[in-house]
mmCIF file of C-alpha atoms in Angstrom:
data_model
loop_
_atom_site.group_PDB
_atom_site.id
_atom_site.type_symbol
_atom_site.label_atom_id
_atom_site.label_comp_id
_atom_site.label_asym_id
_atom_site.label_seq_id
_atom_site.Cartn_x
_atom_site.Cartn_y
_atom_site.Cartn_z
ATOM 1 C CA ARG A 10 -8.145 115.680 245.966
ATOM 2 C CA ARG A 11 -4.653 116.922 243.552
ATOM 3 C CA GLY A 12 -4.645 114.158 241.439
ATOM 4 C CA LEU A 13 -1.436 113.526 242.647
ATOM 5 C CA SER A 14 -1.807 109.642 243.046
ATOM 6 C CA GLU A 15 -1.730 109.019 239.540
ATOM 7 C CA ASN A 16 1.386 111.554 238.327
ATOM 8 C CA THR A 17 3.670 109.981 241.340
ATOM 9 C CA LEU A 18 5.832 106.531 242.081
ATOM 10 C CA VAL A 19 5.271 105.402 245.249
ATOM 11 C CA LEU A 20 8.109 103.077 246.531
ATOM 12 C CA PHE A 21 7.319 100.874 249.444
ATOM 13 C CA SER A 22 10.401 98.504 251.261
ATOM 14 C CA SER A 23 10.983 97.048 254.387
ATOM 15 C CA ASP A 24 14.285 97.124 256.662
ATOM 16 C CA ASN A 25 16.598 94.166 256.773
ATOM 17 C CA GLY A 26 15.026 90.718 258.043
ATOM 18 C CA PRO A 27 13.352 90.479 261.187
ATOM 19 C CA THR A 28 14.426 90.581 264.123
ATOM 20 C CA TYR A 29 15.983 87.628 267.232
ATOM 21 C CA ASP A 30 15.711 87.024 270.342
ATOM 22 C CA ARG A 31 11.506 88.544 270.917
ATOM 23 C CA LEU A 32 13.087 91.800 270.743
ATOM 24 C CA GLY A 33 10.472 94.312 270.777
ATOM 25 C CA GLY A 34 7.902 91.638 271.294
ATOM 26 C CA THR A 35 8.320 89.946 268.148
ATOM 27 C CA ASP A 36 8.797 86.117 267.967
ATOM 28 C CA SER A 37 10.413 85.557 264.859
ATOM 29 C CA GLU A 38 10.911 81.762 265.042
ATOM 30 C CA PHE A 39 7.262 81.446 265.895
ATOM 31 C CA PHE A 40 5.904 83.224 263.315
ATOM 32 C CA GLU A 41 8.675 81.687 260.317
ATOM 33 C CA SER A 42 9.001 85.705 259.673
ATOM 34 C CA ASN A 43 11.598 84.637 257.564
ATOM 35 C CA GLY A 44 9.661 82.060 255.652
ATOM 36 C CA PRO A 45 12.652 79.843 254.012
ATOM 37 C CA LEU A 46 15.648 82.200 254.532
ATOM 38 C CA SER A 47 18.595 81.173 257.288
ATOM 39 C CA GLY A 48 19.441 84.090 259.222
ATOM 40 C CA LEU A 49 18.003 87.361 261.038
ATOM 41 C CA LYS A 50 18.353 90.966 261.062
ATOM 42 C CA GLY A 51 22.358 91.239 261.276
ATOM 43 C CA SER A 52 23.328 88.908 259.331
ATOM 44 C CA VAL A 53 24.393 87.978 255.596
ATOM 45 C CA TYR A 54 22.282 85.659 255.000
ATOM 46 C CA GLU A 55 19.273 86.034 253.253
ATOM 47 C CA GLY A 56 17.003 86.087 255.529
ATOM 48 C CA GLY A 57 18.883 88.947 256.820
ATOM 49 C CA MET A 58 19.326 90.931 254.010
ATOM 50 C CA ARG A 59 16.542 90.038 251.050
ATOM 51 C CA VAL A 60 13.789 92.749 251.727
ATOM 52 C CA PRO A 61 10.943 93.251 249.049
ATOM 53 C CA LEU A 62 9.938 96.479 247.308
ATOM 54 C CA ILE A 63 6.830 97.753 246.095
ATOM 55 C CA ALA A 64 6.080 100.032 243.266
ATOM 56 C CA ARG A 65 3.106 101.638 242.071
ATOM 57 C CA TRP A 66 3.300 104.883 239.120
ATOM 58 C CA PRO A 67 -0.281 104.339 237.190
ATOM 59 C CA GLY A 68 0.482 104.634 233.732
ATOM 60 C CA GLN A 69 4.438 103.524 233.968
ATOM 61 C CA ILE A 70 4.479 100.520 236.259
ATOM 62 C CA ALA A 71 1.447 97.732 234.882
ATOM 63 C CA ALA A 72 -0.660 96.197 237.976
ATOM 64 C CA GLY A 73 0.410 92.552 239.327
ATOM 65 C CA ARG A 74 3.755 93.365 237.520
ATOM 66 C CA VAL A 75 6.230 90.921 239.327
ATOM 67 C CA THR A 76 10.451 90.521 238.974
ATOM 68 C CA ASP A 77 13.037 89.392 240.707
ATOM 69 C CA HIS A 78 15.638 91.480 239.595
ATOM 70 C CA LEU A 79 18.545 91.994 242.131
ATOM 71 C CA ALA A 80 19.115 95.675 243.120
ATOM 72 C CA ALA A 81 20.622 97.157 245.974
ATOM 73 C CA CYS A 82 20.139 99.974 248.543
ATOM 74 C CA TYR A 83 22.047 102.064 246.847
ATOM 75 C CA ASP A 84 20.461 101.897 243.278
ATOM 76 C CA VAL A 85 17.392 103.702 244.315
ATOM 77 C CA LEU A 86 19.266 107.033 243.916
ATOM 78 C CA PRO A 87 20.140 106.412 240.223
ATOM 79 C CA THR A 88 16.525 105.078 239.780
ATOM 80 C CA LEU A 89 15.056 108.012 240.955
ATOM 81 C CA ALA A 90 17.761 110.520 239.208
ATOM 82 C CA GLU A 91 16.426 108.550 235.819
ATOM 83 C CA VAL A 92 12.583 108.971 236.912
ATOM 84 C CA ALA A 93 13.390 112.884 237.436
ATOM 85 C CA GLY A 94 15.470 113.148 234.297
ATOM 86 C CA THR A 95 18.293 113.901 235.107
ATOM 87 C CA ALA A 96 22.292 111.674 236.572
ATOM 88 C CA PRO A 97 23.562 111.242 239.442
ATOM 89 C CA SER A 98 27.377 111.650 240.252
ATOM 90 C CA ALA A 99 29.248 109.143 237.614
ATOM 91 C CA ASP A 100 31.197 108.129 241.071
ATOM 92 C CA ILE A 101 28.512 105.936 242.536
ATOM 93 C CA ASP A 102 27.597 102.165 242.862
ATOM 94 C CA GLY A 103 24.150 102.087 242.009
ATOM 95 C CA ILE A 104 22.656 101.109 238.666
ATOM 96 C CA SER A 105 18.858 102.694 237.905
ATOM 97 C CA PHE A 106 16.227 99.975 237.901
ATOM 98 C CA LEU A 107 13.886 102.294 236.226
ATOM 99 C CA ALA A 108 13.785 99.685 233.377
ATOM 100 C CA THR A 109 12.666 96.995 235.107
ATOM 101 C CA LEU A 110 9.802 98.695 237.090
ATOM 102 C CA THR A 111 8.356 99.962 233.719
ATOM 103 C CA GLY A 112 9.408 96.809 231.411
ATOM 104 C CA SER A 113 10.488 99.015 229.005
ATOM 105 C CA GLY A 114 14.473 98.859 227.813
ATOM 106 C CA GLU A 115 17.406 96.752 228.509
ATOM 107 C CA GLN A 116 18.157 96.537 232.191
ATOM 108 C CA LYS A 117 21.799 96.965 232.920
ATOM 109 C CA GLN A 118 22.683 94.336 235.952
ATOM 110 C CA HIS A 119 25.477 94.373 238.756
ATOM 111 C CA GLU A 120 28.184 92.160 237.742
ATOM 112 C CA PHE A 121 28.146 91.167 241.392
ATOM 113 C CA LEU A 122 27.088 93.098 244.479
ATOM 114 C CA LEU A 123 29.014 93.039 247.972
ATOM 115 C CA TRP A 124 28.381 93.492 251.691
ATOM 116 C CA GLU A 125 30.220 94.028 254.979
ATOM 117 C CA PHE A 126 28.588 93.532 258.010
ATOM 118 C CA HIS A 127 31.252 94.219 261.391
ATOM 119 C CA GLY A 128 28.453 92.629 263.933
ATOM 120 C CA TYR A 129 28.860 89.591 264.781
ATOM 121 C CA GLY A 130 32.660 89.337 264.536
ATOM 122 C CA GLY A 131 32.394 90.537 261.102
ATOM 123 C CA GLN A 132 30.692 88.799 257.946
ATOM 124 C CA GLN A 133 30.843 89.289 254.304
ATOM 125 C CA ALA A 134 28.632 88.341 251.598
ATOM 126 C CA VAL A 135 29.301 88.678 248.143
ATOM 127 C CA ARG A 136 26.604 88.085 245.263
ATOM 128 C CA MET A 137 27.349 87.178 241.753
ATOM 129 C CA GLY A 138 23.879 86.264 239.779
ATOM 130 C CA ARG A 139 23.118 82.801 241.386
ATOM 131 C CA TRP A 140 25.827 82.300 243.222
ATOM 132 C CA LYS A 141 26.319 83.574 247.153
ATOM 133 C CA GLY A 142 29.615 83.720 249.226
ATOM 134 C CA ILE A 143 29.502 84.114 252.980
ATOM 135 C CA ARG A 144 32.363 84.767 254.668
ATOM 136 C CA LEU A 145 32.137 84.885 258.487
ATOM 137 C CA ASN A 146 34.257 85.636 261.702
ATOM 138 C CA CYS A 147 36.231 87.974 259.759
ATOM 139 C CA TYR A 148 38.076 89.901 262.729
ATOM 140 C CA LYS A 149 39.435 86.085 263.855
ATOM 141 C CA ASP A 150 40.327 85.415 260.265
ATOM 142 C CA PRO A 151 40.078 88.145 258.002
ATOM 143 C CA ASN A 152 40.890 85.088 255.025
ATOM 144 C CA GLY A 153 38.959 82.451 256.478
ATOM 145 C CA PRO A 154 36.868 80.239 254.155
ATOM 146 C CA ILE A 155 34.105 81.412 251.858
ATOM 147 C CA LYS A 156 30.797 78.899 252.061
ATOM 148 C CA LEU A 157 29.632 79.266 248.826
ATOM 149 C CA TYR A 158 25.663 78.511 247.687
ATOM 150 C CA ASP A 159 23.468 77.905 244.743
ATOM 151 C CA LEU A 160 20.352 80.177 245.080
ATOM 152 C CA GLU A 161 18.638 78.808 242.214
ATOM 153 C CA LYS A 162 18.803 75.283 244.273
ATOM 154 C CA ASP A 163 19.183 76.586 247.820
ATOM 155 C CA LEU A 164 17.340 79.610 248.746
ATOM 156 C CA ALA A 165 17.497 78.753 252.286
ATOM 157 C CA GLU A 166 21.612 78.670 252.447
ATOM 158 C CA GLU A 167 21.890 75.307 253.698
ATOM 159 C CA ASN A 168 23.989 73.541 251.369
ATOM 160 C CA ASP A 169 27.971 74.778 251.156
ATOM 161 C CA VAL A 170 28.495 73.687 247.687
ATOM 162 C CA ALA A 171 32.414 75.491 247.454
ATOM 163 C CA ASP A 172 34.423 72.279 247.331
ATOM 164 C CA GLN A 173 32.661 71.567 244.190
ATOM 165 C CA HIS A 174 33.100 74.875 242.444
ATOM 166 C CA PRO A 175 36.969 76.047 243.885
ATOM 167 C CA GLU A 176 36.732 78.916 240.657
ATOM 168 C CA ILE A 177 33.535 80.521 242.254
ATOM 169 C CA VAL A 178 34.869 81.102 245.451
ATOM 170 C CA ARG A 179 38.077 81.872 243.885
ATOM 171 C CA LYS A 180 36.567 85.363 242.209
ATOM 172 C CA MET A 181 34.386 85.973 245.373
ATOM 173 C CA ASP A 182 37.564 85.977 247.479
ATOM 174 C CA GLN A 183 39.302 88.144 245.240
ATOM 175 C CA LEU A 184 36.168 90.519 244.909
ATOM 176 C CA LEU A 185 36.320 90.539 248.350
ATOM 177 C CA ARG A 186 40.125 91.595 248.877
ATOM 178 C CA GLU A 187 39.583 94.066 246.293
ATOM 179 C CA GLN A 188 36.448 95.709 247.144
ATOM 180 C CA HIS A 189 37.337 96.033 250.967
ATOM 181 C CA SER A 190 38.459 99.424 252.135
ATOM 182 C CA ASP A 191 39.256 99.806 255.831
ATOM 183 C CA SER A 192 37.001 101.884 257.841
#
């Protein structure tokens, strides 16, 4: 009635990963809830972390536009700030993805994305472009091995190629050490 739908950016996303153990009456295995992805909620595998984002903004975002832009939750604030014509605090990690939404301008990319999850024995993950490194059981062995996956060839994260790319594993290990802060 007020015409707001034609002048409003609407973002719709999802929680991180399908649930496990029939929690809440679901059966993620039966329904293949995470498709080809490995892992469920609480996992740093793609099936536990990857979520969709649907955006609608008439006159700004082309209908039917699809992108595989890699972003994190903390990119939403700088995106909305840019939409509002303001700047967020300079000390945040997020990068606006407005250029991706509108298909205009050059999109700045993250050099890497990093996650730490303290559940299930401690888990870490780092993403650098096509490469994803995962360290499990961090409480028991905080310097344990990093499994490496090439997500362009192995979206299901089934084939650990760490032995074939030691330089990438070393860089990921360095990032995990540098970026970690005790909480």
